[in-house]
Amino acid sequence: MTTPTPTFVKSKFDLHLWWVTALLITINVGLFVWQVLHGMNINAPHTSDAIHWGADFAPLTFLAEPERLLTSMFFHFGLVHLMLNMWALYIFGSVTEQLYGRVYFLGLYILAGLMGSLLSGYIAIQDSYEILQRGQVEQNLLPSVGAGASGAVMGLGASLTILAILPQLPQQRFYLDRKTLIIVMVLNLAIGFTISGINNAAHVGGIIMGVILTLIWYIGEKLKLSPVFKTIGILTGAILCYFFYQYCQSLIVNIQPFWQELIQWMIKE
């Protein structure tokens, strides 16, 4: 039996095949340019600028402005941060969009980013409890301001990695290099765990969502029920985010006064 020749990544340069990815990149870059034109430092934005433009600060996000879980995906801490994330979005996004279709790709991207923000918030909650238990404020445990598309991008990378590990589907359009993808993902996680200032919780949250939605999609393809399982995948991801958010809300009751003080302190800064 003749083995079909896989379609390689070169087709991703046909912009009409991955225009949603291109649109996401354009939005991120456009917002960054707009922010710089309005006085934001291009290389090292001040924390106040990050908060103003929608970055995620857990006390503010969970007590008053949950929309920051989403808006934080479109703010970046300087030009280098933006360029690295947009390059990764181009590499992963242009392939995953063609594999899954525009709607499922966009759902995966957004839900992975949301899960990254939620897991980051959950870690901030646990750290705040630790501060209260010790009875003293420790700088390394205070909630930090987080932002960037890396959680969503890591979700895309995890998705391609899982597909590379699983047996290739007969109709799969791309050959995915398993070794390269695993190395890239492990390296990114290792850097996040070893270098301070990187929000690795957002990376892990994005990866978890990417894996879940990919497995659901893969099962649908195997059973030839792709439209049904795509719907199941998006709903599953949305439900997981909703209940995780509600769980986090249930945890902040005892730290709410402490977080309100942090918000006031952040506003004064």
CSV table of N, CA, C and O in Angstrom, one decimal, residues 83-200:
chain,number,residue,atom,x,y,z
A,83,MET,N,7.5,40.7,20.2
A,83,MET,CA,8.1,40.0,19.0
A,83,MET,C,8.2,38.5,19.2
A,83,MET,O,7.9,37.7,18.3
A,84,LEU,N,8.6,38.1,20.4
A,84,LEU,CA,8.8,36.7,20.7
A,84,LEU,C,7.4,36.0,20.7
A,84,LEU,O,7.3,34.9,20.1
A,85,ASN,N,6.4,36.6,21.3
A,85,ASN,CA,5.1,36.0,21.3
A,85,ASN,C,4.4,36.0,19.9
A,85,ASN,O,3.8,35.0,19.5
A,86,MET,N,4.6,37.0,19.1
A,86,MET,CA,4.0,37.1,17.8
A,86,MET,C,4.7,36.1,16.8
A,86,MET,O,4.1,35.5,15.9
A,87,TRP,N,6.0,35.9,17.0
A,87,TRP,CA,6.7,35.0,16.2
A,87,TRP,C,6.2,33.6,16.5
A,87,TRP,O,6.0,32.8,15.6
A,88,ALA,N,6.1,33.2,17.8
A,88,ALA,CA,5.5,31.9,18.1
A,88,ALA,C,4.1,31.8,17.7
A,88,ALA,O,3.7,30.7,17.2
A,89,LEU,N,3.3,32.8,17.8
A,89,LEU,CA,1.9,32.8,17.3
A,89,LEU,C,1.9,32.5,15.8
A,89,LEU,O,1.0,31.7,15.3
A,90,TYR,N,2.8,33.1,15.0
A,90,TYR,CA,2.8,32.9,13.6
A,90,TYR,C,3.2,31.4,13.3
A,90,TYR,O,2.6,30.7,12.5
A,91,ILE,N,4.2,30.9,14.0
A,91,ILE,CA,4.7,29.5,13.8
A,91,ILE,C,3.6,28.5,14.1
A,91,ILE,O,3.3,27.6,13.3
A,92,PHE,N,3.1,28.6,15.3
A,92,PHE,CA,2.1,27.6,15.8
A,92,PHE,C,0.7,27.9,15.2
A,92,PHE,O,0.0,27.0,14.8
A,93,GLY,N,0.3,29.2,15.1
A,93,GLY,CA,-1.1,29.5,14.7
A,93,GLY,C,-1.4,29.2,13.3
A,93,GLY,O,-2.4,28.8,12.9
A,94,SER,N,-0.4,29.5,12.4
A,94,SER,CA,-0.6,29.3,11.0
A,94,SER,C,-0.8,27.9,10.6
A,94,SER,O,-1.5,27.5,9.6
A,95,VAL,N,-0.3,27.0,11.5
A,95,VAL,CA,-0.5,25.5,11.2
A,95,VAL,C,-1.8,25.1,11.9
A,95,VAL,O,-2.7,24.4,11.3
A,96,THR,N,-2.0,25.4,13.2
A,96,THR,CA,-3.2,24.9,13.9
A,96,THR,C,-4.5,25.5,13.3
A,96,THR,O,-5.5,24.8,13.3
A,97,GLU,N,-4.5,26.7,12.7
A,97,GLU,CA,-5.7,27.2,12.1
A,97,GLU,C,-6.1,26.4,10.9
A,97,GLU,O,-7.3,26.1,10.7
A,98,GLN,N,-5.1,25.9,10.1
A,98,GLN,CA,-5.4,25.1,9.0
A,98,GLN,C,-5.8,23.7,9.4
A,98,GLN,O,-6.6,23.0,8.7
A,99,LEU,N,-5.3,23.2,10.5
A,99,LEU,CA,-5.7,21.8,10.9
A,99,LEU,C,-7.1,21.8,11.5
A,99,LEU,O,-7.8,20.9,11.2
A,100,TYR,N,-7.4,22.8,12.3
A,100,TYR,CA,-8.7,22.7,13.1
A,100,TYR,C,-9.8,23.5,12.4
A,100,TYR,O,-11.0,23.3,12.8
A,101,GLY,N,-9.5,24.4,11.6
A,101,GLY,CA,-10.5,25.4,11.1
A,101,GLY,C,-10.5,26.6,11.9
A,101,GLY,O,-10.0,26.6,13.1
A,102,ARG,N,-11.0,27.7,11.4
A,102,ARG,CA,-10.9,29.0,12.0
A,102,ARG,C,-11.6,29.1,13.4
A,102,ARG,O,-11.0,29.6,14.3
A,103,VAL,N,-12.8,28.6,13.5
A,103,VAL,CA,-13.6,28.7,14.7
A,103,VAL,C,-12.9,27.9,15.8
A,103,VAL,O,-12.8,28.4,16.9
A,104,TYR,N,-12.6,26.7,15.6
A,104,TYR,CA,-12.0,25.9,16.7
A,104,TYR,C,-10.6,26.4,17.0
A,104,TYR,O,-10.2,26.4,18.2
A,105,PHE,N,-9.9,26.8,16.1
A,105,PHE,CA,-8.6,27.4,16.4
A,105,PHE,C,-8.7,28.7,17.3
A,105,PHE,O,-8.0,28.8,18.3
A,106,LEU,N,-9.6,29.6,16.9
A,106,LEU,CA,-9.8,30.8,17.7
A,106,LEU,C,-10.3,30.4,19.1
A,106,LEU,O,-9.9,31.0,20.1
A,107,GLY,N,-11.2,29.4,19.2
A,107,GLY,CA,-11.7,29.0,20.5
A,107,GLY,C,-10.6,28.4,21.3
A,107,GLY,O,-10.5,28.7,22.5
A,108,LEU,N,-9.7,27.6,20.7
A,108,LEU,CA,-8.6,27.1,21.5
A,108,LEU,C,-7.7,28.2,22.0
A,108,LEU,O,-7.2,28.2,23.1
A,109,TYR,N,-7.4,29.1,21.1
A,109,TYR,CA,-6.5,30.2,21.4
A,109,TYR,C,-7.0,31.0,22.6
A,109,TYR,O,-6.3,31.3,23.6
A,110,ILE,N,-8.3,31.4,22.6
A,110,ILE,CA,-8.8,32.2,23.6
A,110,ILE,C,-9.0,31.5,24.9
A,110,ILE,O,-8.6,32.0,26.0
A,111,LEU,N,-9.5,30.2,24.8
A,111,LEU,CA,-9.6,29.4,26.0
A,111,LEU,C,-8.3,29.1,26.7
A,111,LEU,O,-8.2,29.0,27.9
A,112,ALA,N,-7.3,28.8,25.9
A,112,ALA,CA,-6.0,28.5,26.5
A,112,ALA,C,-5.4,29.8,27.2
A,112,ALA,O,-4.9,29.7,28.3
A,113,GLY,N,-5.7,30.9,26.6
A,113,GLY,CA,-5.2,32.2,27.2
A,113,GLY,C,-6.0,32.4,28.5
A,113,GLY,O,-5.4,32.8,29.5
A,114,LEU,N,-7.3,32.2,28.5
A,114,LEU,CA,-8.1,32.4,29.7
A,114,LEU,C,-7.7,31.4,30.8
A,114,LEU,O,-7.6,31.8,32.0
A,115,MET,N,-7.4,30.2,30.5
A,115,MET,CA,-7.0,29.2,31.5
A,115,MET,C,-5.6,29.6,32.0
A,115,MET,O,-5.4,29.4,33.2
A,116,GLY,N,-4.8,30.1,31.2
A,116,GLY,CA,-3.5,30.6,31.7
A,116,GLY,C,-3.7,31.7,32.7
A,116,GLY,O,-3.0,31.7,33.8
A,117,SER,N,-4.5,32.7,32.4
A,117,SER,CA,-4.8,33.7,33.3
A,117,SER,C,-5.4,33.2,34.6
A,117,SER,O,-5.1,33.7,35.7
A,118,LEU,N,-6.3,32.3,34.5
A,118,LEU,CA,-7.0,31.7,35.7
A,118,LEU,C,-6.0,31.0,36.6
A,118,LEU,O,-6.0,31.1,37.8
A,119,LEU,N,-5.2,30.2,36.0
A,119,LEU,CA,-4.2,29.4,36.8
A,119,LEU,C,-3.2,30.4,37.5
A,119,LEU,O,-2.8,30.2,38.6
A,120,SER,N,-2.8,31.4,36.8
A,120,SER,CA,-2.0,32.5,37.4
A,120,SER,C,-2.7,33.1,38.6
A,120,SER,O,-2.0,33.4,39.6
A,121,GLY,N,-3.9,33.4,38.4
A,121,GLY,CA,-4.7,34.0,39.5
A,121,GLY,C,-4.8,33.0,40.7
A,121,GLY,O,-4.7,33.4,41.9
A,122,TYR,N,-5.0,31.7,40.4
A,122,TYR,CA,-5.1,30.7,41.5
A,122,TYR,C,-3.8,30.7,42.3
A,122,TYR,O,-3.8,30.6,43.5
A,123,ILE,N,-2.7,30.7,41.6
A,123,ILE,CA,-1.4,30.7,42.3
A,123,ILE,C,-1.2,32.0,43.1
A,123,ILE,O,-0.7,31.9,44.3
A,124,ALA,N,-1.7,33.1,42.6
A,124,ALA,CA,-1.7,34.4,43.4
A,124,ALA,C,-2.5,34.2,44.7
A,124,ALA,O,-2.1,34.8,45.7
A,125,ILE,N,-3.6,33.6,44.6
A,125,ILE,CA,-4.5,33.3,45.8
A,125,ILE,C,-3.8,32.5,46.8
A,125,ILE,O,-3.7,32.8,48.0
A,126,GLN,N,-3.1,31.4,46.4
A,126,GLN,CA,-2.4,30.6,47.3
A,126,GLN,C,-1.2,31.3,47.9
A,126,GLN,O,-1.0,31.2,49.1
A,127,ASP,N,-0.5,32.1,47.2
A,127,ASP,CA,0.6,32.9,47.7
A,127,ASP,C,0.1,33.9,48.8
A,127,ASP,O,0.7,34.1,49.8
A,128,SER,N,-1.1,34.5,48.5
A,128,SER,CA,-1.6,35.5,49.4
A,128,SER,C,-2.0,34.8,50.7
A,128,SER,O,-1.8,35.4,51.8
A,129,TYR,N,-2.6,33.6,50.7
A,129,TYR,CA,-2.9,32.9,51.9
A,129,TYR,C,-1.6,32.6,52.7
A,129,TYR,O,-1.6,32.6,53.9
A,130,GLU,N,-0.5,32.3,52.0
A,130,GLU,CA,0.7,32.0,52.6
A,130,GLU,C,1.2,33.2,53.4
A,130,GLU,O,1.8,33.1,54.5
A,131,ILE,N,1.1,34.4,52.7
A,131,ILE,CA,1.5,35.6,53.4
A,131,ILE,C,0.7,35.9,54.7
A,131,ILE,O,1.3,36.2,55.7
A,132,LEU,N,-0.6,35.6,54.6
A,132,LEU,CA,-1.4,35.9,55.8
A,132,LEU,C,-1.1,34.9,56.9
A,132,LEU,O,-1.1,35.2,58.1
A,133,GLN,N,-0.8,33.6,56.5
A,133,GLN,CA,-0.5,32.6,57.5
A,133,GLN,C,0.9,32.9,58.2
A,133,GLN,O,1.0,32.7,59.4
A,134,ARG,N,1.8,33.5,57.5
A,134,ARG,CA,3.1,33.8,58.1
A,134,ARG,C,3.1,35.1,58.8
A,134,ARG,O,3.9,35.4,59.7
A,135,GLY,N,2.1,35.9,58.5
A,135,GLY,CA,1.9,37.2,59.2
A,135,GLY,C,2.9,38.3,58.8
A,135,GLY,O,3.1,39.3,59.5
A,136,GLN,N,3.5,38.1,57.7
A,136,GLN,CA,4.4,39.1,57.2
A,136,GLN,C,4.4,39.1,55.7
A,136,GLN,O,4.3,38.1,55.0
A,137,VAL,N,4.5,40.3,55.1
A,137,VAL,CA,4.5,40.4,53.6
A,137,VAL,C,5.9,40.1,53.1
A,137,VAL,O,6.9,40.6,53.5
A,138,GLU,N,5.8,39.2,52.1
A,138,GLU,CA,7.0,38.8,51.4
A,138,GLU,C,6.9,39.1,49.9
A,138,GLU,O,5.9,38.8,49.2
A,139,GLN,N,7.9,39.9,49.4
A,139,GLN,CA,7.8,40.5,48.1
A,139,GLN,C,7.6,39.4,47.0
A,139,GLN,O,6.8,39.6,46.1
A,140,ASN,N,8.2,38.2,47.1
A,140,ASN,CA,8.2,37.2,46.1
A,140,ASN,C,6.8,36.5,46.1
A,140,ASN,O,6.5,35.8,45.2
A,141,LEU,N,6.0,36.7,47.1
A,141,LEU,CA,4.7,36.1,47.2
A,141,LEU,C,3.5,37.0,46.8
A,141,LEU,O,2.4,36.6,46.7
A,142,LEU,N,3.9,38.3,46.7
A,142,LEU,CA,2.8,39.3,46.4
A,142,LEU,C,2.3,39.0,44.9
A,142,LEU,O,3.1,38.7,44.0
A,143,PRO,N,1.0,39.2,44.6
A,143,PRO,CA,0.5,39.1,43.3
A,143,PRO,C,1.3,40.0,42.3
A,143,PRO,O,1.5,41.2,42.7
A,144,SER,N,1.7,39.5,41.2
A,144,SER,CA,2.4,40.3,40.2
A,144,SER,C,1.4,40.7,39.1
A,144,SER,O,0.4,40.1,38.9
A,145,VAL,N,1.8,41.7,38.3
A,145,VAL,CA,1.0,42.1,37.1
A,145,VAL,C,1.5,41.2,36.0
A,145,VAL,O,2.7,41.1,35.6
A,146,GLY,N,0.6,40.5,35.3
A,146,GLY,CA,0.9,39.6,34.2
A,146,GLY,C,0.2,40.0,33.0
A,146,GLY,O,-0.9,40.5,33.0
A,147,ALA,N,0.8,39.7,31.8
A,147,ALA,CA,0.2,40.0,30.6
A,147,ALA,C,0.9,39.2,29.5
A,147,ALA,O,2.0,38.7,29.7
A,148,GLY,N,0.3,39.2,28.3
A,148,GLY,CA,1.0,38.6,27.1
A,148,GLY,C,0.2,37.5,26.6
A,148,GLY,O,-0.7,36.9,27.2
A,149,ALA,N,0.5,37.1,25.3
A,149,ALA,CA,-0.2,36.1,24.6
A,149,ALA,C,0.4,34.7,24.8
A,149,ALA,O,0.0,33.7,24.2
A,150,SER,N,1.4,34.6,25.7
A,150,SER,CA,2.2,33.4,25.8
A,150,SER,C,1.4,32.2,26.3
A,150,SER,O,1.6,31.0,25.9
A,151,GLY,N,0.4,32.4,27.2
A,151,GLY,CA,-0.5,31.3,27.6
A,151,GLY,C,-1.3,30.7,26.5
A,151,GLY,O,-1.3,29.5,26.3
A,152,ALA,N,-1.8,31.6,25.6
A,152,ALA,CA,-2.6,31.1,24.5
A,152,ALA,C,-1.7,30.5,23.5
A,152,ALA,O,-2.0,29.4,22.9
A,153,VAL,N,-0.5,31.0,23.3
A,153,VAL,CA,0.5,30.5,22.3
A,153,VAL,C,1.0,29.1,22.8
A,153,VAL,O,1.1,28.2,21.9
A,154,MET,N,1.2,29.0,24.1
A,154,MET,CA,1.7,27.7,24.6
A,154,MET,C,0.6,26.6,24.4
A,154,MET,O,0.9,25.5,24.3
A,155,GLY,N,-0.7,27.1,24.5
A,155,GLY,CA,-1.8,26.2,24.2
A,155,GLY,C,-1.7,25.6,22.8
A,155,GLY,O,-2.0,24.4,22.6
A,156,LEU,N,-1.4,26.5,21.9
A,156,LEU,CA,-1.3,26.1,20.5
A,156,LEU,C,-0.1,25.1,20.3
A,156,LEU,O,-0.2,24.1,19.6
A,157,GLY,N,1.0,25.5,20.9
A,157,GLY,CA,2.2,24.6,20.9
A,157,GLY,C,2.0,23.3,21.5
A,157,GLY,O,2.4,22.2,20.9
A,158,ALA,N,1.3,23.2,22.6
A,158,ALA,CA,0.9,21.9,23.2
A,158,ALA,C,0.0,21.1,22.3
A,158,ALA,O,0.2,19.9,22.3
A,159,SER,N,-0.9,21.8,21.7
A,159,SER,CA,-1.8,21.1,20.8
A,159,SER,C,-1.1,20.4,19.7
A,159,SER,O,-1.3,19.2,19.4
A,160,LEU,N,-0.1,21.1,19.0
A,160,LEU,CA,0.6,20.5,17.9
A,160,LEU,C,1.5,19.4,18.5
A,160,LEU,O,1.7,18.4,17.8
A,161,THR,N,2.0,19.5,19.7
A,161,THR,CA,2.9,18.5,20.3
A,161,THR,C,2.1,17.2,20.5
A,161,THR,O,2.6,16.1,20.2
A,162,ILE,N,0.9,17.3,21.0
A,162,ILE,CA,0.1,16.2,21.3
A,162,ILE,C,-0.3,15.5,19.9
A,162,ILE,O,-0.2,14.2,19.8
A,163,LEU,N,-0.6,16.3,18.9
A,163,LEU,CA,-0.9,15.7,17.6
A,163,LEU,C,0.3,15.0,17.0
A,163,LEU,O,0.2,13.9,16.3
A,164,ALA,N,1.5,15.5,17.3
A,164,ALA,CA,2.7,14.8,16.8
A,164,ALA,C,3.0,13.5,17.5
A,164,ALA,O,3.6,12.6,16.9
A,165,ILE,N,2.6,13.4,18.8
A,165,ILE,CA,2.8,12.2,19.6
A,165,ILE,C,1.8,11.1,19.2
A,165,ILE,O,2.1,9.9,19.1
A,166,LEU,N,0.5,11.5,19.0
A,166,LEU,CA,-0.5,10.6,18.6
A,166,LEU,C,-0.3,10.1,17.2
A,166,LEU,O,0.3,10.7,16.4
A,167,PRO,N,-0.9,8.9,16.9
A,167,PRO,CA,-0.8,8.3,15.6
A,167,PRO,C,-1.4,9.3,14.6
A,167,PRO,O,-2.5,9.9,14.8
A,168,GLN,N,-0.7,9.6,13.5
A,168,GLN,CA,-1.2,10.6,12.5
A,168,GLN,C,-2.5,10.1,11.9
A,168,GLN,O,-2.7,9.0,11.4
A,169,LEU,N,-3.4,11.1,11.8
A,169,LEU,CA,-4.7,10.8,11.1
A,169,LEU,C,-4.5,10.7,9.6
A,169,LEU,O,-3.7,11.4,9.0
A,170,PRO,N,-5.3,9.9,8.9
A,170,PRO,CA,-5.2,9.7,7.5
A,170,PRO,C,-5.4,11.0,6.7
A,170,PRO,O,-4.7,11.3,5.7
A,171,GLN,N,-6.3,11.9,7.3
A,171,GLN,CA,-6.6,13.1,6.6
A,171,GLN,C,-5.8,14.3,7.1
A,171,GLN,O,-6.0,15.5,6.7
A,172,GLN,N,-4.8,14.1,8.0
A,172,GLN,CA,-4.0,15.1,8.6
A,172,GLN,C,-3.2,15.8,7.5
A,172,GLN,O,-2.4,15.1,6.8
A,173,ARG,N,-3.2,17.1,7.4
A,173,ARG,CA,-2.6,17.9,6.3
A,173,ARG,C,-1.1,18.1,6.5
A,173,ARG,O,-0.4,18.3,5.5
A,174,PHE,N,-0.7,18.1,7.8
A,174,PHE,CA,0.7,18.5,8.0
A,174,PHE,C,1.5,17.4,8.7
A,174,PHE,O,1.0,16.7,9.5
A,175,TYR,N,2.7,17.3,8.3
A,175,TYR,CA,3.7,16.4,9.0
A,175,TYR,C,4.2,17.3,10.2
A,175,TYR,O,4.8,18.3,10.0
A,176,LEU,N,4.1,16.8,11.4
A,176,LEU,CA,4.5,17.5,12.6
A,176,LEU,C,5.8,16.8,13.2
A,176,LEU,O,5.7,15.6,13.5
A,177,ASP,N,6.8,17.5,13.3
A,177,ASP,CA,8.1,17.0,13.8
A,177,ASP,C,8.0,16.8,15.3
A,177,ASP,O,8.1,17.8,16.1
A,178,ARG,N,7.8,15.6,15.8
A,178,ARG,CA,7.6,15.3,17.2
A,178,ARG,C,8.8,15.7,18.1
A,178,ARG,O,8.6,16.4,19.1
A,179,LYS,N,10.0,15.4,17.6
A,179,LYS,CA,11.2,15.7,18.4
A,179,LYS,C,11.3,17.2,18.6
A,179,LYS,O,11.6,17.7,19.7
A,180,THR,N,11.2,17.9,17.5
A,180,THR,CA,11.4,19.4,17.6
A,180,THR,C,10.3,20.0,18.5
A,180,THR,O,10.7,20.9,19.3
A,181,LEU,N,9.1,19.6,18.3
A,181,LEU,CA,8.0,20.2,19.2
A,181,LEU,C,8.2,19.9,20.6
A,181,LEU,O,8.0,20.8,21.5
A,182,ILE,N,8.6,18.7,21.0
A,182,ILE,CA,8.8,18.4,22.4
A,182,ILE,C,9.9,19.2,23.0
A,182,ILE,O,9.8,19.7,24.1
A,183,ILE,N,11.0,19.3,22.2
A,183,ILE,CA,12.2,20.1,22.7
A,183,ILE,C,11.8,21.6,22.9
A,183,ILE,O,12.1,22.2,23.9
A,184,VAL,N,11.0,22.1,22.0
A,184,VAL,CA,10.6,23.5,22.1
A,184,VAL,C,9.7,23.7,23.3
A,184,VAL,O,9.9,24.7,24.1
A,185,MET,N,8.8,22.9,23.5
A,185,MET,CA,7.9,23.0,24.6
A,185,MET,C,8.6,22.8,26.0
A,185,MET,O,8.4,23.6,26.9
A,186,VAL,N,9.4,21.8,26.1
A,186,VAL,CA,10.2,21.5,27.3
A,186,VAL,C,11.1,22.7,27.6
A,186,VAL,O,11.2,23.1,28.8
A,187,LEU,N,11.8,23.2,26.6
A,187,LEU,CA,12.7,24.3,26.8
A,187,LEU,C,12.0,25.5,27.3
A,187,LEU,O,12.5,26.2,28.2
A,188,ASN,N,10.8,25.8,26.7
A,188,ASN,CA,10.0,27.0,27.2
A,188,ASN,C,9.6,26.8,28.6
A,188,ASN,O,9.7,27.8,29.4
A,189,LEU,N,9.2,25.7,29.0
A,189,LEU,CA,8.8,25.4,30.4
A,189,LEU,C,10.0,25.5,31.3
A,189,LEU,O,9.9,26.1,32.4
A,190,ALA,N,11.1,25.0,30.9
A,190,ALA,CA,12.3,25.0,31.7
A,190,ALA,C,12.7,26.4,32.0
A,190,ALA,O,13.1,26.8,33.1
A,191,ILE,N,12.7,27.2,30.9
A,191,ILE,CA,13.1,28.7,31.0
A,191,ILE,C,12.1,29.4,32.0
A,191,ILE,O,12.6,30.2,32.8
A,192,GLY,N,10.9,29.0,31.9
A,192,GLY,CA,9.9,29.7,32.8
A,192,GLY,C,10.1,29.3,34.3
A,192,GLY,O,9.8,30.1,35.1
A,193,PHE,N,10.6,28.1,34.5
A,193,PHE,CA,10.8,27.7,35.9
A,193,PHE,C,12.1,28.1,36.5
A,193,PHE,O,12.3,28.2,37.7
A,194,THR,N,13.0,28.5,35.6
A,194,THR,CA,14.4,28.9,36.1
A,194,THR,C,14.7,30.4,36.1
A,194,THR,O,15.6,30.8,36.8
A,195,ILE,N,13.9,31.1,35.3
A,195,ILE,CA,14.2,32.6,35.2
A,195,ILE,C,13.0,33.3,35.9
A,195,ILE,O,11.9,33.1,35.5
A,196,SER,N,13.4,34.2,36.8
A,196,SER,CA,12.4,35.0,37.5
A,196,SER,C,11.7,36.0,36.6
A,196,SER,O,12.3,36.4,35.6
A,197,GLY,N,10.5,36.3,36.9
A,197,GLY,CA,9.8,37.3,36.1
A,197,GLY,C,8.9,36.7,35.0
A,197,GLY,O,8.2,37.5,34.3
A,198,ILE,N,9.0,35.4,34.7
A,198,ILE,CA,8.2,34.8,33.7
A,198,ILE,C,7.0,34.1,34.4
A,198,ILE,O,7.2,33.3,35.4
A,199,ASN,N,5.9,34.4,33.9
A,199,ASN,CA,4.6,33.8,34.5
A,199,ASN,C,4.4,32.4,33.9
A,199,ASN,O,3.6,32.2,33.0
A,200,ASN,N,5.1,31.4,34.5
A,200,ASN,CA,5.0,30.1,34.0
A,200,ASN,C,3.6,29.4,34.3
A,200,ASN,O,3.2,28.5,33.6
